[in-house]
Coordinates of C-alpha atoms and ligand atoms in Angstrom, one line a residue:
X265 CA 36.1 7.8 -15.9
X266 CA 34.3 4.9 -17.6
X267 CA 30.7 4.4 -17.0
X268 CA 30.9 1.5 -14.6
X269 CA 33.4 3.4 -12.4
X270 CA 31.1 6.4 -12.4
X271 CA 28.2 4.2 -11.3
X272 CA 30.4 2.8 -8.6
X273 CA 31.3 6.2 -7.3
X274 CA 27.7 7.2 -7.4
X275 CA 26.7 4.2 -5.4
X276 CA 29.4 4.9 -2.8
X277 CA 28.2 8.5 -2.5
X278 CA 24.7 7.3 -2.0
X279 CA 25.8 4.9 0.7
X280 CA 27.8 7.6 2.4
X281 CA 25.0 10.0 2.5
X282 CA 22.5 7.5 3.7
X283 CA 24.8 6.5 6.5
X284 CA 25.4 10.1 7.4
X285 CA 21.6 10.7 7.7
X286 CA 20.7 7.6 9.6
X287 CA 21.3 7.3 13.3
X288 CA 24.9 6.6 14.1
X289 CA 25.0 3.4 16.1
X290 CA 28.1 2.0 17.7
X291 CA 29.0 -1.6 16.9
X292 CA 27.6 -2.7 20.2
X293 CA 24.4 -0.9 19.6
X294 CA 24.2 -2.4 16.1
X295 CA 24.6 -5.8 17.6
X296 CA 21.9 -5.0 20.1
X297 CA 19.6 -3.8 17.4
X298 CA 20.0 -7.2 15.6
X299 CA 19.2 -9.0 18.8
X300 CA 16.2 -6.7 19.4
X301 CA 14.8 -7.0 15.9
X302 CA 15.8 -10.5 14.8
X303 CA 16.6 -12.4 18.0
X304 CA 20.1 -13.1 16.7
X305 CA 23.4 -12.9 18.6
X306 CA 26.4 -11.1 17.2
X307 CA 28.5 -14.2 18.2
X308 CA 27.8 -17.6 16.9
X309 CA 25.9 -18.5 20.0
X310 CA 22.2 -19.2 19.7
X311 CA 20.0 -17.1 21.9
X312 CA 17.0 -18.8 23.4
X313 CA 14.0 -17.8 25.4
X314 CA 11.6 -19.5 27.8
X315 CA 8.0 -18.8 26.9
X316 CA 4.7 -19.2 28.6
X317 CA 3.9 -20.5 32.0
X318 CA 5.4 -23.9 31.1
X319 CA 8.8 -22.3 30.4
X320 CA 9.2 -23.9 27.0
X321 CA 12.6 -23.2 25.4
X322 CA 12.6 -21.7 21.9
X323 CA 15.1 -19.9 19.8
X324 CA 14.9 -16.1 20.4
X325 CA 14.6 -15.6 16.7
X326 CA 11.1 -17.0 17.0
X327 CA 10.2 -14.3 19.6
X328 CA 12.4 -11.3 18.9
X329 CA 11.6 -8.3 21.1
X330 CA 10.3 -6.3 18.1
X331 CA 7.6 -8.9 17.4
X332 CA 5.8 -7.8 20.5
X333 CA 7.2 -4.4 21.5
X334 CA 7.4 -3.2 17.9
X335 CA 10.5 -2.3 15.9
X336 CA 9.9 1.2 17.3
X337 CA 9.7 -0.1 20.9
X338 CA 6.4 1.7 21.4
X339 CA 4.5 -1.4 22.4
X340 CA 1.4 -2.9 20.8
X341 CA -2.0 -3.3 22.3
X342 CA -2.8 -7.0 21.5
X343 CA -4.7 -9.2 23.8
X344 CA -5.0 -8.5 27.5
X345 CA -1.4 -7.9 28.6
X346 CA 0.1 -5.0 26.7
X347 CA 3.8 -5.1 25.9
X348 CA 4.9 -1.7 27.4
X349 CA 6.7 1.1 25.6
X350 CA 10.5 0.4 26.0
X351 CA 11.8 4.0 25.6
X352 CA 14.7 4.5 27.9
X353 CA 13.2 7.8 29.0
X354 CA 10.2 6.0 30.3
X355 CA 12.0 3.0 31.7
X356 CA 15.0 4.6 33.4
X357 CA 15.4 8.4 33.1
X358 CA 12.0 9.9 34.0
X359 CA 11.1 10.7 37.6
X360 CA 8.7 8.8 39.9
X361 CA 6.9 5.4 39.8
X362 CA 6.0 3.7 36.5
X363 CA 2.8 1.8 35.9
X364 CA 2.2 -1.0 33.4
X365 CA -0.4 -3.7 33.4
X366 CA -1.3 -2.9 37.0
X367 CA 2.3 -3.1 38.3
X368 CA 3.9 -0.1 40.0
X369 CA 7.7 0.1 40.2
X370 CA 10.6 2.6 40.4
X371 CA 13.1 3.4 37.6
X372 CA 15.0 0.6 35.9
X373 CA 18.8 0.4 36.1
X374 CA 21.0 -1.7 33.8
X375 CA 20.9 -4.5 36.4
X376 CA 17.2 -4.5 36.9
X377 CA 16.6 -4.3 33.2
X378 CA 18.7 -7.4 32.7
X379 CA 16.7 -9.1 35.5
X380 CA 13.4 -8.2 33.8
X381 CA 14.6 -9.6 30.4
X382 CA 16.2 -12.7 31.9
X383 CA 14.1 -13.5 34.9
X384 CA 10.8 -11.7 34.4
X385 CA 10.8 -9.4 37.4
X386 CA 10.5 -5.6 37.4
X387 CA 12.5 -3.3 39.7
X388 CA 10.0 -3.7 42.5
X389 CA 10.3 -7.5 42.3
X390 CA 6.8 -7.9 40.7
X391 CA 6.7 -10.9 38.4
X392 CA 6.1 -9.9 34.7
X393 CA 3.2 -11.6 33.0
X394 CA 4.4 -14.9 31.4
X395 CA 3.5 -13.4 28.0
X396 CA 6.9 -11.7 28.3
X397 CA 9.5 -14.4 27.5
X398 CA 12.5 -15.0 29.8
X399 CA 15.6 -14.7 27.6
X400 CA 18.8 -16.6 28.1
X401 CA 21.5 -14.1 27.2
X402 CA 25.3 -14.1 27.5
X403 CA 26.8 -11.1 29.3
X404 CA 27.9 -9.6 25.9
X405 CA 24.5 -10.0 24.4
X406 CA 22.8 -8.4 27.4
X407 CA 25.3 -5.5 27.2
X408 CA 24.6 -4.9 23.5
X409 CA 20.9 -5.2 24.0
X410 CA 20.9 -2.7 26.9
X411 CA 23.1 -0.3 24.8
X412 CA 20.6 -0.4 22.0
X413 CA 17.5 0.0 24.2
X414 CA 19.1 3.3 25.4
X415 CA 19.1 4.5 21.8
X416 CA 15.9 2.8 20.6
X417 CA 13.7 5.9 20.9
X418 CA 16.1 7.9 18.7
X419 CA 16.3 5.2 16.1
X420 CA 13.4 6.5 14.2
X421 CA 12.3 5.4 10.8
X422 CA 13.8 7.5 7.9
X423 CA 12.0 10.7 7.1
X424 CA 10.7 11.4 10.6
X425 CA 12.4 14.6 11.7
X426 CA 11.6 17.0 14.5
X427 CA 9.7 19.5 12.3
X428 CA 9.3 17.6 9.1
X429 CA 7.9 14.4 7.7
X430 CA 9.3 13.5 4.3
X431 CA 7.2 11.8 1.7
X432 CA 8.3 10.7 -1.7
X433 CA 6.9 10.1 -5.1
X434 CA 8.1 9.3 -8.7
X435 CA 6.6 11.4 -11.5
X436 CA 8.0 11.5 -15.0
X437 CA 8.6 14.8 -16.6
X438 CA 8.7 13.3 -20.1
X439 CA 7.0 10.6 -22.1
X440 CA 3.4 9.4 -22.3
X441 CA 2.8 9.8 -18.6
X442 CA 4.1 13.3 -18.2
X443 CA 0.6 15.0 -18.5
X444 CA -0.8 12.6 -15.9
X445 CA 2.2 13.3 -13.7
X446 CA 1.5 17.0 -13.8
X447 CA -2.0 16.3 -12.6
X448 CA -0.8 14.1 -9.7
X449 CA 1.8 16.7 -8.7
X450 CA -0.8 19.5 -8.7
X451 CA -3.2 17.5 -6.4
X452 CA -0.4 16.4 -4.0
X453 CA 1.1 19.9 -3.8
X454 CA -2.4 21.4 -3.1
X455 CA -3.3 18.9 -0.4
X456 CA 0.0 19.0 1.3
X457 CA 0.0 22.8 1.3
X458 CA -3.5 22.8 2.8
X459 CA -2.4 20.3 5.6
X460 CA 0.7 22.4 6.3
X461 CA -1.2 25.6 6.5
X462 CA -3.3 24.0 9.2
X463 CA -0.1 23.3 11.2
X464 CA 1.0 20.1 9.6
X465 CA 0.4 16.8 11.3
X466 CA 1.4 16.4 15.0
X467 CA 3.7 19.4 14.7
X468 CA 5.5 18.3 11.6
X469 CA 5.2 19.9 8.2
X470 CA 4.9 17.5 5.3
X471 CA 7.5 17.7 2.7
X472 CA 7.2 16.0 -0.7
X473 CA 10.3 14.8 -2.6
X474 CA 9.5 14.2 -6.2
X475 CA 12.0 12.4 -8.5
X476 CA 11.7 11.5 -12.2
X477 CA 11.7 7.7 -12.7
X478 CA 13.2 8.3 -16.2
X479 CA 12.5 6.2 -19.3
X480 CA 13.0 2.6 -18.3
X481 CA 13.1 0.1 -15.5
X482 CA 16.8 0.7 -14.6
X483 CA 16.3 4.4 -14.3
X484 CA 13.1 3.9 -12.3
X485 CA 14.9 1.5 -9.9
X486 CA 17.7 4.0 -9.5
X487 CA 15.2 6.8 -8.7
X488 CA 13.5 4.6 -6.1
X489 CA 16.8 3.8 -4.5
X490 CA 17.6 7.4 -4.3
X491 CA 14.2 8.2 -2.7
X492 CA 14.6 5.5 -0.1
X493 CA 18.3 5.8 0.7
X494 CA 19.5 9.2 0.0
X495 CA 16.3 11.3 0.3
X496 CA 15.2 9.1 3.3
X497 CA 11.5 9.3 2.7
X498 CA 9.1 7.9 5.2
X499 CA 6.4 6.7 2.8
X500 CA 5.6 6.8 -0.9
X501 CA 2.5 8.6 -2.2
X502 CA 0.9 8.2 -5.7
X503 CA 4.0 7.4 -7.8
X504 CA 3.6 7.0 -11.6
X505 CA 6.2 4.5 -12.5
X506 CA 4.8 1.4 -14.2
X507 CA 8.3 0.3 -15.2
X508 CA 8.8 -0.6 -11.5
X509 CA 6.1 -3.3 -11.6
X510 CA 8.5 -6.3 -11.6
X511 CA 10.3 -5.3 -8.5
X512 CA 8.3 -2.8 -6.6
X513 CA 6.5 -5.1 -4.2
X514 CA 9.8 -6.8 -3.2
X515 CA 11.6 -3.5 -2.7
X516 CA 8.9 -2.0 -0.6
X517 CA 8.7 -5.2 1.6
X518 CA 12.4 -5.4 2.1
X519 CA 12.6 -1.7 3.1
X520 CA 9.2 -1.9 4.9
X521 CA 8.1 1.3 3.2
X522 CA 4.3 1.9 2.9
X523 CA 3.0 3.2 -0.4
X524 CA -0.4 4.8 -0.8
X525 CA -1.6 5.1 -4.4
X526 CA -2.6 3.1 -7.4
X527 CA -0.1 0.6 -8.7
X528 CA -0.1 -1.5 -11.8
X529 CA -2.6 -4.3 -11.8
X530 CA -0.5 -7.2 -10.7
X531 CA 1.6 -5.6 -8.0
X532 CA 0.1 -6.6 -4.7
X533 CA 1.9 -6.2 -1.4
X534 CA 1.0 -5.7 2.2
X535 CA 2.9 -2.4 1.9
X536 CA 0.8 -1.1 -0.9
X537 CA -2.6 0.6 -0.2
X538 CA -4.6 1.5 -3.2
X539 CA -7.5 3.9 -2.6
X540 CA -9.6 2.5 -5.4
X541 CA -10.5 -1.0 -6.6
X542 CA -8.1 -3.0 -8.6
X543 CA -8.9 -4.4 -12.1
X544 CA -9.8 -7.7 -10.4
X545 CA -12.5 -6.1 -8.3
X546 CA -13.8 -4.0 -11.2
X547 CA -14.2 -7.0 -13.5
X548 CA -15.8 -9.1 -10.7
X549 CA -18.4 -6.3 -10.2
X550 CA -19.2 -6.6 -13.9
X551 CA -19.4 -10.4 -13.5
X552 CA -21.8 -10.0 -10.5
X553 CA -23.9 -7.7 -12.6
X554 CA -23.9 -9.8 -15.7
X555 CA -24.7 -12.9 -13.7
X556 CA -27.8 -11.3 -12.2
X557 CA -29.0 -9.2 -15.2
X558 CA -27.8 -10.4 -18.6
X559 CA -29.2 -13.5 -20.2
X560 CA -26.0 -15.4 -20.9
X561 CA -24.9 -18.9 -21.7
X562 CA -22.1 -18.5 -19.4
X563 CA -20.2 -21.3 -21.2
X564 CA -19.7 -19.0 -24.1
X565 CA -17.6 -16.3 -22.4
X566 CA -14.1 -15.3 -22.7
X567 CA -11.5 -13.2 -20.9
X568 CA -9.5 -11.5 -23.5
X569 CA -6.1 -9.9 -22.7
X570 CA -4.1 -7.7 -25.0
X571 CA -0.6 -8.5 -23.9
X572 CA 1.4 -11.1 -22.0
X573 CA 1.7 -8.9 -18.9
X574 CA -2.1 -9.3 -18.3
X575 CA -2.1 -13.0 -18.7
X576 CA -1.6 -13.7 -15.0
X577 CA -4.5 -11.6 -14.0
X578 CA -6.7 -13.1 -16.8
X579 CA -5.9 -16.6 -15.6
X580 CA -6.7 -15.7 -12.0
X581 CA -10.1 -14.2 -13.1
X582 CA -10.8 -17.3 -15.2
X583 CA -10.4 -19.4 -12.1
X584 CA -12.4 -17.1 -9.9
X585 CA -15.3 -16.9 -12.4
X586 CA -15.3 -20.7 -12.8
X587 CA -15.8 -20.9 -9.0
X588 CA -18.7 -18.6 -9.4
X589 CA -20.4 -20.9 -11.8
X590 CA -19.1 -19.5 -15.1
X591 CA -18.3 -23.0 -16.4
X592 CA -16.1 -23.1 -19.5
X593 CA -15.0 -19.5 -19.3
X594 CA -11.6 -19.2 -21.0
X595 CA -8.8 -16.7 -20.9
X596 CA -7.3 -16.0 -24.4
X597 CA -4.9 -13.6 -25.9
X598 CA -6.6 -10.9 -28.0
X599 CA -5.2 -12.2 -31.3
X600 CA -6.5 -15.8 -30.8
X601 CA -9.9 -14.5 -29.9
X602 CA -12.7 -16.9 -31.1
X603 CA -15.4 -14.5 -32.1
X604 CA -18.4 -16.7 -31.2
X605 CA -18.3 -15.7 -27.5
X606 CA -21.5 -14.2 -26.1
X607 CA -19.7 -12.0 -23.6
X608 CA -16.1 -10.9 -23.4
X609 CA -14.2 -9.5 -20.4
X610 CA -11.5 -7.3 -21.7
X611 CA -8.0 -6.6 -20.2
X612 CA -5.9 -4.1 -22.1
X613 CA -5.6 -0.5 -23.2
X614 CA -7.9 1.7 -25.3
X615 CA -6.1 0.9 -28.6
X616 CA -6.5 -2.8 -27.9
X617 CA -10.2 -2.3 -27.2
X618 CA -10.5 -0.6 -30.5
X619 CA -8.8 -3.5 -32.2
X620 CA -11.1 -6.0 -30.5
X621 CA -14.3 -4.2 -31.6
X622 CA -13.0 -4.0 -35.2
X623 CA -12.2 -7.7 -35.2
X624 CA -15.7 -8.5 -33.9
X625 CA -17.4 -6.2 -36.4
X626 CA -15.7 -7.9 -39.3
X627 CA -17.2 -11.1 -38.0
X628 CA -20.5 -9.3 -37.7
X629 CA -20.7 -9.9 -34.0
X630 CA -21.6 -7.7 -31.1
X631 CA -21.2 -9.7 -27.9
X632 CA -21.4 -8.1 -24.5
X633 CA -18.1 -6.4 -23.8
X634 CA -17.2 -5.9 -20.1
X635 CA -14.2 -3.7 -19.1
X636 CA -12.8 -1.3 -16.5
X637 CA -13.6 2.2 -17.6
X638 CA -10.0 3.3 -17.0
X639 CA -8.9 0.9 -19.7
X640 CA -11.2 1.8 -22.5
X641 CA -12.9 5.2 -22.0
X642 CA -10.7 6.9 -24.6
X643 CA -12.1 4.7 -27.4
X644 CA -15.9 4.9 -26.8
X645 CA -16.9 7.9 -28.9
X646 CA -15.7 5.9 -32.0
X647 CA -18.0 2.9 -31.4
X648 CA -20.6 2.2 -34.0
X649 CA -24.3 2.3 -33.0
X650 CA -24.5 -1.5 -33.1
X651 CA -22.7 -1.5 -29.8
X652 CA -25.4 0.4 -28.0
X653 CA -26.1 -1.3 -24.6
X654 CA -23.6 -4.0 -25.4
X655 CA -20.7 -2.4 -23.6
X656 CA -20.6 -2.5 -19.8
X657 CA -18.0 -0.5 -17.9
X658 CA -16.9 -0.6 -14.2
X659 CA -16.4 2.9 -12.6
X660 CA -14.9 3.1 -9.1
X661 CA -17.0 6.3 -8.6
X662 CA -19.5 8.3 -10.5
X663 CA -20.6 11.9 -10.3
X664 CA -23.6 10.7 -8.3
X665 CA -21.1 9.9 -5.4
X666 CA -20.1 13.6 -5.2
X667 CA -21.5 15.4 -2.2
X668 CA -21.9 19.2 -2.5
X669 CA -18.9 19.7 -0.2
X670 CA -16.8 17.2 -2.2
X671 CA -17.7 18.9 -5.5
X672 CA -16.8 22.3 -4.0
X673 CA -13.5 21.0 -2.7
X674 CA -12.6 19.5 -6.1
X675 CA -13.6 22.7 -7.9
X676 CA -11.5 24.7 -5.5
X677 CA -8.5 22.5 -6.1
X678 CA -9.0 22.8 -9.9
X679 CA -9.2 26.5 -9.7
X680 CA -6.1 26.9 -7.5
X681 CA -4.1 24.5 -9.6
X682 CA -5.3 25.4 -13.1
X683 CA -6.8 22.0 -13.7
X684 CA -9.9 21.3 -15.7
X685 CA -12.2 18.2 -15.8
X686 CA -9.7 16.1 -17.8
X687 CA -8.1 13.3 -15.9
X688 CA -10.9 13.6 -13.4
X689 CA -10.4 10.0 -12.3
X690 CA -6.7 10.6 -11.6
X691 CA -7.5 13.8 -9.7
X692 CA -9.9 12.0 -7.5
X693 CA -7.7 8.9 -6.9
X694 CA -4.8 11.1 -5.9
X695 CA -7.0 13.2 -3.7
X696 CA -8.2 10.0 -2.0
X697 CA -4.6 8.7 -1.5
X698 CA -3.6 11.9 0.1
X699 CA -6.7 12.0 2.4
X700 CA -6.1 8.4 3.5
X701 CA -2.5 9.1 4.2
X702 CA -3.3 12.2 6.1
X703 CA -6.0 10.5 8.2
X704 CA -3.7 7.6 9.0
X705 CA -0.8 10.0 10.0
X706 CA -3.1 11.8 12.3
X707 CA -4.1 8.6 14.0
X708 CA -0.6 7.4 14.7
X709 CA 0.4 10.4 16.8
X710 CA 3.8 12.1 17.1
X711 CA 5.8 8.9 17.5
X712 CA 5.5 8.1 13.8
X713 CA 6.8 4.8 12.5
X714 CA 6.2 3.0 9.2
X715 CA 4.9 0.0 11.2
X716 CA 2.3 2.2 12.9
X717 CA 1.4 3.8 9.6
X718 CA 0.5 0.4 8.1
X719 CA -1.6 -0.5 11.1
X720 CA -3.3 2.9 11.1
X721 CA -4.1 2.5 7.4
X722 CA -5.5 -0.9 8.1
X723 CA -7.8 0.6 10.7
X724 CA -9.4 3.1 8.4
X725 CA -13.0 2.3 7.7
X726 CA -15.9 4.3 6.1
X727 CA -13.7 7.2 5.2
X728 CA -15.9 9.8 3.6
X729 CA -14.2 11.6 0.7
X730 CA -17.2 13.4 -0.7
X731 CA -16.1 12.1 -4.1
X732 CA -16.3 8.3 -3.9
X733 CA -18.2 5.6 -2.0
X734 CA -16.8 5.3 1.6
X735 CA -13.2 4.0 1.6
X736 CA -11.5 1.6 4.0
X737 CA -8.8 -1.0 4.4
X738 CA -8.4 -3.9 6.8
X739 CA -5.8 -6.5 7.9
X740 CA -4.9 -8.0 4.6
X741 CA -7.3 -5.7 2.7
X742 CA -5.4 -3.3 0.5
X743 CA -8.0 -1.9 -1.9
X744 CA -10.0 1.1 -0.6
X745 CA -13.0 0.0 -2.6
X746 CA -13.9 -3.6 -3.1
X747 CA -16.0 -3.2 -6.2
X748 CA -17.3 -0.7 -8.7
X749 CA -20.4 0.9 -10.3
X750 CA -21.6 -0.6 -13.5
X751 CA -22.5 1.7 -16.4
X752 CA -23.7 0.8 -19.8
X753 CA -23.1 2.8 -22.9
X754 CA -25.9 3.9 -25.3
X755 CA -25.2 5.0 -28.9
X756 CA -25.5 7.3 -30.6
X757 CA -23.8 9.4 -28.0
X758 CA -22.2 7.9 -26.1
X759 CA -24.7 8.2 -23.3
X760 CA -23.4 6.7 -20.0
X761 CA -26.3 5.0 -18.2
X762 CA -25.7 3.7 -14.6
X763 CA -27.2 0.2 -14.3
X764 CA -25.8 -1.0 -10.9
X765 CA -24.6 1.1 -8.0
X766 CA -21.3 0.4 -6.2
X767 CA -21.3 -2.5 -3.8
X768 CA -18.4 -4.7 -2.6
X769 CA -18.1 -7.8 -4.8
X770 CA -19.1 -11.1 -3.3
X771 CA -15.9 -12.9 -2.4
X772 CA -16.1 -16.5 -3.2
X773 CA -13.4 -18.6 -1.6
X774 CA -11.2 -20.3 -4.2
X775 CA -9.5 -23.4 -2.9
Ligands
HEC123 C1 5.9 -12.6 23.0 C2 5.8 -11.1 23.3 C3 7.1 -10.5 23.9 C4 8.4 -10.6 23.5 C5 8.9 -11.4 22.3 C6 9.1 -9.7 24.3 N1 8.3 -9.1 25.2 FE1 8.9 -7.8 26.7 N2 7.0 -7.8 27.4 C7 5.9 -8.4 26.8 C8 4.8 -8.2 27.7 C9 3.4 -8.7 27.4 C10 5.2 -7.4 28.7 C11 4.4 -6.9 29.9 C12 4.4 -7.8 31.1 C13 3.7 -7.3 32.3 O1 3.5 -6.1 32.3 O2 3.5 -8.0 33.2 C14 6.6 -7.2 28.5 C15 7.4 -6.5 29.4 C16 8.7 -6.1 29.2 C17 9.5 -5.3 30.0 C18 9.1 -4.6 31.3 C19 8.7 -3.2 31.0 C20 8.1 -2.5 32.2 O3 7.7 -1.4 32.0 O4 8.1 -3.1 33.3 C21 10.7 -5.2 29.4 C22 11.9 -4.3 29.9 C23 10.7 -6.0 28.2 N3 9.5 -6.5 28.1 C24 11.8 -6.1 27.3 C25 11.8 -7.0 26.3 C26 12.9 -7.3 25.5 C27 14.3 -6.5 25.6 C28 12.6 -8.3 24.7 C29 13.5 -9.0 23.7 C30 14.7 -9.5 24.2 C31 11.2 -8.6 24.9 N4 10.8 -7.8 25.9 C32 10.5 -9.5 24.2 C33 5.9 -9.2 25.7 C34 7.1 -9.6 25.0

């Protein structure tokens, strides 16, 4: 078999397995699902709905059922009138009177359900609140919708089984990230085992599926596809697959899969929750510090980036700093670096940082250098003494953040998993990712859905990890920490001297 044919067969196998594992819906139920989620009919006919007390007619695609009742049908508490849970068990099968929003009514039948959806009356004849649209449906569309509503409660998101909740990650077994991957795996295994020993979450054991993203983007894409389609994981946790950067956000959004963990600098998506601050927040913390404490002609500052992949972030920072009064700040590639700058924000890796300091030394200059610790820490011991107190680094957390309990928990983890203090930052960030995921899963209850997980993550505030400043997200906020500690480096040594404690960076609106 040639290579293409083999890939074709593999793709077919993948599709076949994923269909076998997903809920089998009949064509009518599928059509009903489309109507429920997207407001679209299976025929060419446009479905419409009357909304509000004034009965305004709009396409149903503007107000699909899922937009209020949730793709999972569990209802959402928004505003005063709550869209009820639409599980067929609750609507039709269970015994006795139902209650919702002060109405009391007997079980629904197919006919009274159609009346509720089309005319806005419940089985007792009570009018539904006008927040519930009245839909104009053909008989076929109504039949399909009813058929789907009867299956809705079983149409769970992938990875949610009776006894097990499946999580996925991508960790390379070879190459430069393999050692980091082993650390991440050790922390995840340890935390998951601890949760499972306490009985899991809402009666489900957590199961982690780990795949190797392989050497390049194509292999990483394939591994991600396998996790989502064949392995049917519910959410992703702490993957190490930088090759996915160009497509990750779009893939997650399309599949609506939440990811908890650090991702490369530029990948932002509402599906991605990063426990720690991004490079942007770290550099802005440094800028806040410099603005308040270093005597700078801010016209003579640069943002230096080591390779083209960082240009976009560098340009964004350039704009943001200009709005904060850093007139004349300029983003430049490392190699075009004009050495007369007084302060340089650095974006790159440890080797690039070394190259930058060497370039500057040759020009006999030691400007302030400001960088995220994760990007340069490896190079610091080699810095000449002339750089003493000229280098300022952002740290998401410092040992001063560690409570006795946090330290003890981390020590216990290291002992059980044979880890030492190396890759401490990665240990802590993975620990935090797992804690945030666990907390959010506990909040959403037994009816787990990806949508609910995203909402629950958004609702986490002031999460105490014992190892970091308190973490939290919010609607639209996807970084667990909105700033960093600032540390300066004294030579000889290096001696790391805290100069500003963590606080969220001041957000300045950029037009
Ligand atoms: C704009 C928001 C919104 C949309 C869109 C919407 N609903 Fe509702 N729905 C509500 C609200 C709010 C209620 C509660 C009304 C009340 O209790 O008086 C409700 C009530 C209901 C009820 C009554 C449940 C009960 O327990 O009595 C059913 C059934 C229902 N919706 C089905 C649907 C279906 C099916 C669709 C899509 C075709 C849909 N809804 C679209 C907001 C919405």
